[in-house]
XYZ file of C-alpha atoms in Angstrom:
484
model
C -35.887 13.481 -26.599
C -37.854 12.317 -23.565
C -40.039 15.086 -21.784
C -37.942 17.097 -18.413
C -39.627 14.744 -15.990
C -38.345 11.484 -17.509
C -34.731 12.739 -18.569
C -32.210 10.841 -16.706
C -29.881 12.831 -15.196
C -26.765 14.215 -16.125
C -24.019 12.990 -13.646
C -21.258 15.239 -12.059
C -18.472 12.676 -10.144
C -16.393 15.335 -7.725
C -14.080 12.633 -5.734
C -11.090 14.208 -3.674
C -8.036 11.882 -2.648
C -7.702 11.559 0.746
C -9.945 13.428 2.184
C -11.513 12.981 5.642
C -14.892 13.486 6.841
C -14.494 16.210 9.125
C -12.628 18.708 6.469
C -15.677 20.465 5.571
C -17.650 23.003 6.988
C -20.739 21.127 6.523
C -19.534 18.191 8.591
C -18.515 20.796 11.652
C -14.794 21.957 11.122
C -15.190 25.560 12.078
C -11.651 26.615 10.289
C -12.036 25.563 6.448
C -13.601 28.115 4.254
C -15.824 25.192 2.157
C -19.146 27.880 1.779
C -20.074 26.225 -2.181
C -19.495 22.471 -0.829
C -21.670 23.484 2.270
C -24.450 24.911 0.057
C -24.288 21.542 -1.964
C -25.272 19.687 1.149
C -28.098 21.811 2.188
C -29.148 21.332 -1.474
C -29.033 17.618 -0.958
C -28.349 14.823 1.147
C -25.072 14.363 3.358
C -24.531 10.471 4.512
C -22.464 11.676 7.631
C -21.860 7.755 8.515
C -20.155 6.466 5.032
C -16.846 3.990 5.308
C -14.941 3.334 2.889
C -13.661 -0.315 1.705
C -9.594 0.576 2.168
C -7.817 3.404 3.497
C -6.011 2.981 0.059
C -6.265 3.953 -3.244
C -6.788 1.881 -5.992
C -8.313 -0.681 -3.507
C -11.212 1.561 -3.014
C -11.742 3.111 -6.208
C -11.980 -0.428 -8.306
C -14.759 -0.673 -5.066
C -16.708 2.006 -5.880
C -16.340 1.805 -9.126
C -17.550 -1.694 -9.558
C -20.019 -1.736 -6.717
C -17.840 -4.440 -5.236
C -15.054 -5.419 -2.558
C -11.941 -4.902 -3.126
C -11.226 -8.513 -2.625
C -14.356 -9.744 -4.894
C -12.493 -7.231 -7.919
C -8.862 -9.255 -7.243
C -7.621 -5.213 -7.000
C -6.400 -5.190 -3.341
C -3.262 -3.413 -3.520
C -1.924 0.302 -5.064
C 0.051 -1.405 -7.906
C -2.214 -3.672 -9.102
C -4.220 -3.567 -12.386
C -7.759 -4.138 -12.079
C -8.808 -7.526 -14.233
C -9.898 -6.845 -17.550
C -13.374 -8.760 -16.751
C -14.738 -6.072 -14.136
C -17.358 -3.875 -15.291
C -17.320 -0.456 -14.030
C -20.260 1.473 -13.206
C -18.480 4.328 -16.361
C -19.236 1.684 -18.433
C -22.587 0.653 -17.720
C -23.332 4.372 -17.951
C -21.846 4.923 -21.090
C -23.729 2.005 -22.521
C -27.192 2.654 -21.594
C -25.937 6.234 -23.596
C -24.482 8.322 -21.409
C -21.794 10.246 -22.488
C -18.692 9.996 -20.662
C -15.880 12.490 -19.362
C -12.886 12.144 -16.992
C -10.387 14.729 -15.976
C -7.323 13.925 -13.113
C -6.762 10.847 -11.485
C -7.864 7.076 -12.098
C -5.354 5.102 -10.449
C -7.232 1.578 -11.365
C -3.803 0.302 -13.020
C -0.379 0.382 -11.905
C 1.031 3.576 -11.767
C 4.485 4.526 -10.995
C 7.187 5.661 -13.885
C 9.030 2.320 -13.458
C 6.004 0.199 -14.960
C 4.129 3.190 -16.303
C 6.505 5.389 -18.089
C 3.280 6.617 -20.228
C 0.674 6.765 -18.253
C -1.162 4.253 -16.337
C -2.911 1.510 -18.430
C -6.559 2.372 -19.808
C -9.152 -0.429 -19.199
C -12.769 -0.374 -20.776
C -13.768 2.446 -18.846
C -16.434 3.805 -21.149
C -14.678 7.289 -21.478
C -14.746 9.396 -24.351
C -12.925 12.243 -23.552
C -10.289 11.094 -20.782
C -8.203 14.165 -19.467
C -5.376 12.268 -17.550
C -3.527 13.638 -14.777
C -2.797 11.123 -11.584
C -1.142 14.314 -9.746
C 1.289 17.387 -10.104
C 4.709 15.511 -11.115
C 6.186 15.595 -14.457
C 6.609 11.332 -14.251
C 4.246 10.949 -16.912
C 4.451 11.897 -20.806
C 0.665 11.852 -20.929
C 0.322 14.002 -17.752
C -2.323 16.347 -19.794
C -1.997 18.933 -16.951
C 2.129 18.819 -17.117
C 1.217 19.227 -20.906
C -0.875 22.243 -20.249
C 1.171 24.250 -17.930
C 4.337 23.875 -20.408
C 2.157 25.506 -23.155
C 1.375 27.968 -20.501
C 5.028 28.574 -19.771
C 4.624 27.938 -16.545
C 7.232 25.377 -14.804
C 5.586 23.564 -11.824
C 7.995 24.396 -8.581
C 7.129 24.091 -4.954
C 8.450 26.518 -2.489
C 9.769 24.899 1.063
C 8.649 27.078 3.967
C 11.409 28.565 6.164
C 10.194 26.880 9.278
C 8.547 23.705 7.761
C 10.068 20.520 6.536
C 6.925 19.109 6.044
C 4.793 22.066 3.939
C 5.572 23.458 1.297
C 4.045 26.124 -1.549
C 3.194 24.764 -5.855
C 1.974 27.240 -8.527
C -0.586 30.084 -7.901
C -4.458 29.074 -7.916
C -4.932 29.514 -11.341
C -1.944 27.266 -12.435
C -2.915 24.541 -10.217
C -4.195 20.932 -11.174
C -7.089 21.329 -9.222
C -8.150 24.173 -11.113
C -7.615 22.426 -14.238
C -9.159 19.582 -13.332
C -12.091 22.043 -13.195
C -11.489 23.799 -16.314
C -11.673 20.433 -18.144
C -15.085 19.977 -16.556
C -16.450 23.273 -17.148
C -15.727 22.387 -21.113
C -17.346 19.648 -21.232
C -20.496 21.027 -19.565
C -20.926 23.546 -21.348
C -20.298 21.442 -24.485
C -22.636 18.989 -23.874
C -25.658 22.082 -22.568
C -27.855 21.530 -25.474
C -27.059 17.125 -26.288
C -30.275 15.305 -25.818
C -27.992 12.115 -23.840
C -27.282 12.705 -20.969
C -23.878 12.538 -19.703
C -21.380 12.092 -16.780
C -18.228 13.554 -15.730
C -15.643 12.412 -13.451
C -14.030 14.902 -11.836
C -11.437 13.303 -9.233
C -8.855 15.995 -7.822
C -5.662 14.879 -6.662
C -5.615 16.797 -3.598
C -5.568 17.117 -0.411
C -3.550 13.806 -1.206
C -0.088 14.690 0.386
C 2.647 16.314 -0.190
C 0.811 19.167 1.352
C 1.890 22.169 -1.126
C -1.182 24.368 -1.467
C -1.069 27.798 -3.867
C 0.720 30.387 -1.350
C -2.775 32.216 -1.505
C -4.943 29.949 0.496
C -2.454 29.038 2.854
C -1.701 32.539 3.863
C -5.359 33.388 5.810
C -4.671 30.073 8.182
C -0.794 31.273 8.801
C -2.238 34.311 10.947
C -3.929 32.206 13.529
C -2.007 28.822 13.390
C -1.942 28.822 17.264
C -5.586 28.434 16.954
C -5.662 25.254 15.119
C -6.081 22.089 17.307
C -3.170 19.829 17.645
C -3.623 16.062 16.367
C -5.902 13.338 18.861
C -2.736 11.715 20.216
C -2.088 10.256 23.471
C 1.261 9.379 24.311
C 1.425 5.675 24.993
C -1.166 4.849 23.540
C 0.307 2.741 20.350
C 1.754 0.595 23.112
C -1.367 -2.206 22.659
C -1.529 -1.888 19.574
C -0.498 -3.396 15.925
C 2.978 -2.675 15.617
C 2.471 -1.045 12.227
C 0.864 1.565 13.935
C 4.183 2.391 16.119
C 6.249 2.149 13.042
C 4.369 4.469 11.097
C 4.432 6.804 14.202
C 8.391 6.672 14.159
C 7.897 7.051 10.452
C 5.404 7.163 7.807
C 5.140 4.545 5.241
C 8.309 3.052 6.829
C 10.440 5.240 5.629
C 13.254 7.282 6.921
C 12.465 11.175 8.042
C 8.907 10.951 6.128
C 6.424 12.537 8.851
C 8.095 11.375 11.976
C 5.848 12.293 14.665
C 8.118 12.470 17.420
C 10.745 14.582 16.226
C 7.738 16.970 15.138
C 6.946 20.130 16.655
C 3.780 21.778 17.694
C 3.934 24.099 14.642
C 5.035 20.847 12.544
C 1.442 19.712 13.409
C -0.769 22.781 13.139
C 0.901 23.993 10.086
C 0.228 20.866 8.261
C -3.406 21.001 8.927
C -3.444 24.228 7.678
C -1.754 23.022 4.640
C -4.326 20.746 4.197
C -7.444 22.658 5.255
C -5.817 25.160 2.399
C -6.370 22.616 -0.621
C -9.956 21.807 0.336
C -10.430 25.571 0.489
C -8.965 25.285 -3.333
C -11.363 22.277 -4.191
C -14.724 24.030 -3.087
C -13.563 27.406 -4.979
C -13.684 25.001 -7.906
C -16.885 23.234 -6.971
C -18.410 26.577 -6.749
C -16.938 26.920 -10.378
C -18.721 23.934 -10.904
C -22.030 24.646 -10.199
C -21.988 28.132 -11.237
C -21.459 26.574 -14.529
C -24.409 24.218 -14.283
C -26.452 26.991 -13.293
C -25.567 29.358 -16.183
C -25.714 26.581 -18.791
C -29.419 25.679 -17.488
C -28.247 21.906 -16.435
C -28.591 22.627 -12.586
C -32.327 20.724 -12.318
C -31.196 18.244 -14.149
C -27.677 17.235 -12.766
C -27.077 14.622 -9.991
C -24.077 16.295 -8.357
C -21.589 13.759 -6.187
C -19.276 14.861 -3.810
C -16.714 11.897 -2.100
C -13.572 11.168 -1.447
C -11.947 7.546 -2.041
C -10.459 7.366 2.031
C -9.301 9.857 4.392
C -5.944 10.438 6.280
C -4.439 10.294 9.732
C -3.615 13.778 9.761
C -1.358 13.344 13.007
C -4.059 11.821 14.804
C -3.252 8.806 17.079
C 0.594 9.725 16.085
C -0.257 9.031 12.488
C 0.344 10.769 9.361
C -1.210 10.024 5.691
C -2.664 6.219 5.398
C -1.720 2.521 6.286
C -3.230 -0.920 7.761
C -4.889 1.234 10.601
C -8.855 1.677 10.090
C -9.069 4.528 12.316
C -12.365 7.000 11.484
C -10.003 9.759 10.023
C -8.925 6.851 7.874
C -11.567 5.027 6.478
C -14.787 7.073 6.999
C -15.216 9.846 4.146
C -17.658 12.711 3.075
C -20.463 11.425 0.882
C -22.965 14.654 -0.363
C -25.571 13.857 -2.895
C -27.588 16.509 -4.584
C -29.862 16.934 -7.585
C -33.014 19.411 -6.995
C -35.638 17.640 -8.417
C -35.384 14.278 -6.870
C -33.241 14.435 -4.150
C -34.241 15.551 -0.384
C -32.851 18.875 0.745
C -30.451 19.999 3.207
C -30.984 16.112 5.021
C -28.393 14.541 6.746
C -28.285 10.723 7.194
C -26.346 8.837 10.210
C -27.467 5.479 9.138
C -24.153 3.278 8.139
C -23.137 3.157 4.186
C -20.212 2.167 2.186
C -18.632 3.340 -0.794
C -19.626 0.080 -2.355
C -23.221 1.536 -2.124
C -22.559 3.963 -4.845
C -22.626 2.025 -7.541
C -25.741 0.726 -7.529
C -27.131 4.141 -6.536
C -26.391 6.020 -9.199
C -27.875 2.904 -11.476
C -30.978 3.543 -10.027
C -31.169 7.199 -10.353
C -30.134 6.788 -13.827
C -33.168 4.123 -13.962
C -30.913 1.259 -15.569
C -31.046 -1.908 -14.519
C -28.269 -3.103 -11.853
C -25.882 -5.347 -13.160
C -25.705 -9.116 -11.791
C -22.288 -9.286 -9.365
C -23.011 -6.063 -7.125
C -22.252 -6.279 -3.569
C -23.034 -2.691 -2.790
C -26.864 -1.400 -1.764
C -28.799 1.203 -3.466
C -29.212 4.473 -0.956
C -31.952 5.867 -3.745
C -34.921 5.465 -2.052
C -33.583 6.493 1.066
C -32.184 9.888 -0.973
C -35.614 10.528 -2.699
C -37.506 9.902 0.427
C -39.822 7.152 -1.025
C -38.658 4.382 1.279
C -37.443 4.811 5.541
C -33.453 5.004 5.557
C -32.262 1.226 5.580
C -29.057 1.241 7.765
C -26.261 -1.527 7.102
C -25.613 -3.802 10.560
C -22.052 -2.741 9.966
C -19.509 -1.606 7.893
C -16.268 -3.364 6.264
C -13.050 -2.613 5.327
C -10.159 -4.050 4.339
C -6.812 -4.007 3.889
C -4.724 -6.568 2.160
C -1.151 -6.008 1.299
C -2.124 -3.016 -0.269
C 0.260 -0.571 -0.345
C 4.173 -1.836 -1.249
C 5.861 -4.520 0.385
C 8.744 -2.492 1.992
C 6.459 0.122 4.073
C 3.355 -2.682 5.692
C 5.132 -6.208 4.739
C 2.261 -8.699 4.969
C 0.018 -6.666 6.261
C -3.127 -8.014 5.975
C -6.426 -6.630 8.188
C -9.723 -6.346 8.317
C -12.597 -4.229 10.035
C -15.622 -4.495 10.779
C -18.093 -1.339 12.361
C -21.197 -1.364 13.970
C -23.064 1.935 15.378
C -21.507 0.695 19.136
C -18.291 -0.581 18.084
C -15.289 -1.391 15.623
C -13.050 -4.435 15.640
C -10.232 -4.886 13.624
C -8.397 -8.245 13.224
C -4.665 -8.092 11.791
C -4.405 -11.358 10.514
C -1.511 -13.689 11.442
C 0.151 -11.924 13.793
C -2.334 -12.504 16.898
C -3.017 -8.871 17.111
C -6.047 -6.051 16.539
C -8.136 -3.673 17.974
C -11.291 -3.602 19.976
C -13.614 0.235 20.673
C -16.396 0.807 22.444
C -16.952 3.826 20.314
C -20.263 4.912 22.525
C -17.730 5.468 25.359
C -14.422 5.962 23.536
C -15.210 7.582 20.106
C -11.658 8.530 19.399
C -10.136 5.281 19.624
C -7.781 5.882 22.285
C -8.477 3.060 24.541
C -8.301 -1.181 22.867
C -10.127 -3.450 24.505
C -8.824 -6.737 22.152
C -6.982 -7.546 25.220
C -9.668 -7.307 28.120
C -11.256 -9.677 30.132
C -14.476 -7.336 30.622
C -14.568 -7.346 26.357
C -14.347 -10.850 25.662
C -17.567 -11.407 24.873
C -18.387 -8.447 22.742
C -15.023 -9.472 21.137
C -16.151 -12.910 20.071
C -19.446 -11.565 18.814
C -17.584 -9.231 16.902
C -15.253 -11.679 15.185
C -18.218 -13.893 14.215
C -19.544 -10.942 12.023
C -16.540 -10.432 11.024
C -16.096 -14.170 9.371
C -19.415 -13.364 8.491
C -18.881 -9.848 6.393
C -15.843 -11.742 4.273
C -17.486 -14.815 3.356
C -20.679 -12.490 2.189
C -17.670 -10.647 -0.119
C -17.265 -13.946 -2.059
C -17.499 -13.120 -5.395
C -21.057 -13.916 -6.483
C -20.008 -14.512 -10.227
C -20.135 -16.979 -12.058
C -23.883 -16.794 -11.501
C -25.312 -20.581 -10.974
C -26.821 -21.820 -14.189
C -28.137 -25.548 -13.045
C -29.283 -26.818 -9.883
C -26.290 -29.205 -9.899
């Protein structure tokens, strides 16, 4: 076994679903109760400026997973299954001899009962223990959490709320997938305490991924003050200028009848599906304490890179907007990124230069000291983590969104953004709409400029990068072999 100092480091993977950037008491929401994710970030390094590369699922995970676009993997859409040829960084790790856990969600196939009565399809993932569970329903025969709360005897039920028809209550805390997901990794850990390989372990909660249905315990200390709790960033009129799959989403969410439809909702409609929400990211960091508790106990703490993401974020009622869509608003697309291992990483830094999901990839190669596999698009943040090199910030950030959720809620929908630290543009292709912010003077979005005289030229500069930022997302492979 190789002495302390040269032991790569075990890997702990803790991604949410849908889970904004401002949920956490680390990146200023005063109303969650998130006191083991906070101490994670003063342990480490929090990249308060990370995007990811679609406000969609599976688009973002075969991203981040690959180190790669979503368009560069050909897995652009929820329903999709990534191509058999993509390597994902699980694999890599598992190759150069890591050993390799998952428990909850993947979502890198297609995944709906109809095509995936089972479960959704495995793909060389470089998992040897694979604890499946894409979420709380009873869809899937291989649903290991389902599995485990029938041997339990416990039935999964939610409970509507009397005055909600948008909230509702699941099982008690200790019967809930998040806190299996958990248990899962807390075997494994401990399992794995005295191996001389290192290992990694994906940990990827379904929540706060609607429908919001947190245990009946953590809801109840926000139900007490709801009046307190802001109401959404909305302006009324303000959809007017913009894509018109923003208005329909406002009317109703994913396009469909009486889901989330902001204008028949009520103050308390709003506020009590915040709390809802803030209420399963209370439930998450009670299991990342858990977590690292467990690490601690089992002696692993110095030696485990812990990461904490989520794969996009959600509207939340903000703009008029609930859950996710071809909008690349910040609630949408930009997404808490905390790194953390004692030994190596900086502590209690927080880092405003621009990343991308894509960037983790790579990272984590480099930590693990392996060599980066040809076809990456994403950018090692290592030495910026360990402090051995000045934080390198991106130009700008992309995004995309292509299709990518099901043809009857966004038909055709096809856009694209691009960030800088001054601005965002966002081109909906086809339709001779998108969206222009001067984010130094309008950092909620409220006001697009695509339209105005005054923004023409920033506009054209814009859409040059733009062009720019999708050819660069080419796929690199096949690598050249001859000069002709």
């Amino acid at each position: 076994m190789p002495a302390a100092e040269e032991r790569r480091p075990n890997i702990l993977w803790i991604c949410t679903d849908q889970q904004r950037f401002d949920s956490l008491g680390c990146y200023g929401n005063r109303f969650v109760r998130t006191p083991n994710i906070d101490a994670l970030a003063n342990a480490g390094v929090s990249l308060d400026a990370c995007f990811s590369q679609s406000p969609i699922c599976t688009p973002s995970r075969a991203s981040f997973l690959t180190g790669r676009y979503p368009r560069t993997t050909r897995c652009r859409q929820n329903g999709q299954s990534i191509p058999e040829d993509e390597l994902l960084a699980t694999r890599v790790l598992a190759d150069a001899g890591y050993t390799c856990g998952l428990a909850g969600k993947f979502h890198l196939s297609a995944c709906h009962p109809s095509v995936a009565p089972v479960m959704e399809r495995r793909v060389d993932d470089g998992y040897s223990s694979f604890d499946w569970s894409h979420d709380s329903e009873a869809y899937w025969s291989a649903n290991e959490y389902r599995n485990w709360l029938a041997g339990q005897g416990v039935e999964y039920q939610r409970r509507n709320l009397p005055d909600s028809r948008h909230v509702q209550t699941s099982v008690p805390a200790e019967f809930h997938q998040s806190k299996w997901c958990a248990d899962r990794a807390i075997d494994f850990i401990e399992a794995h305490a005295q191996q001389p390989e290192p290992w990694l372990f994906s940990i990827n909660f379904f929540d706060p991924h609607h429908p919001f249905d947190p245990p009946e315990s953590h809801l109840e200390r926000y139900l007490g003050s709801l009046s307190d709790i802001p109401l959404p960033d909305y302006r009324p009129g303000e959809l007017h200028n913009k894509p018109f799959f923003q208005d329909n989403d406002h009317r109703k969410a994913y396009n469909k009848e009486g889901f989330f439809p902001f204008p028949e909702m009520t103050d308390h409609d709003h506020r009590l599906i915040r709390a809802a929400y803030w209420a399963m990211i209370d439930l998450i960091d009670d299991q990342v304490g858990r977590l690292l508790d467990t690490l601690q106990r089992t002696g692993q703490l110095d030696d485990t890179l812990v990461l904490f993401m989520s794969d996009h974020g959600e509207m939340l009622g903000d703009h008029g907007i609930y859950l996710k869509g071809p909008y690349f608003y910040e609630p949408a697309v930009r997404v808490p990124v905390i790194i953390s291992w004692p030994r190596r990483v900086q502590q209690g830094e927080r880092h405003d230069h621009l990343t991308e999901l894509v960037d983790i990839a790579p990272t984590l190669f480099e930590a693990a000291g392996i060599e980066q596999p040809v076809g990456l698009q994403g950018h090692s943040q290592w030495p910026a983590l360990t402090g051995s090199a000045p934080k390198s910030s991106r130009d700008d950030v992309y995004c995309e969104y292509y299709n990518a959720r099901s043809s009857h809620s966004h038909p055709q929908a096809h856009g694209t953004m691009l960030r800088s630290k001054t601005h965002k543009l966002v081109a909906m292709h086809g339709f001779g709409q998108g969206e222009l912010y001067d984010l130094s003077a309008d950092p909620t979005e409220f006001d697009n400029l695509w339209d105005d005289p005054a923004a023409s030229a920033v506009k054209s500069e814009l859409l040059e990068r733009l062009c720019d930022r999708m050819a660069w997302t080419v796929d690199p492979l096949p690598l050249r072999e001859g000069p002709w």
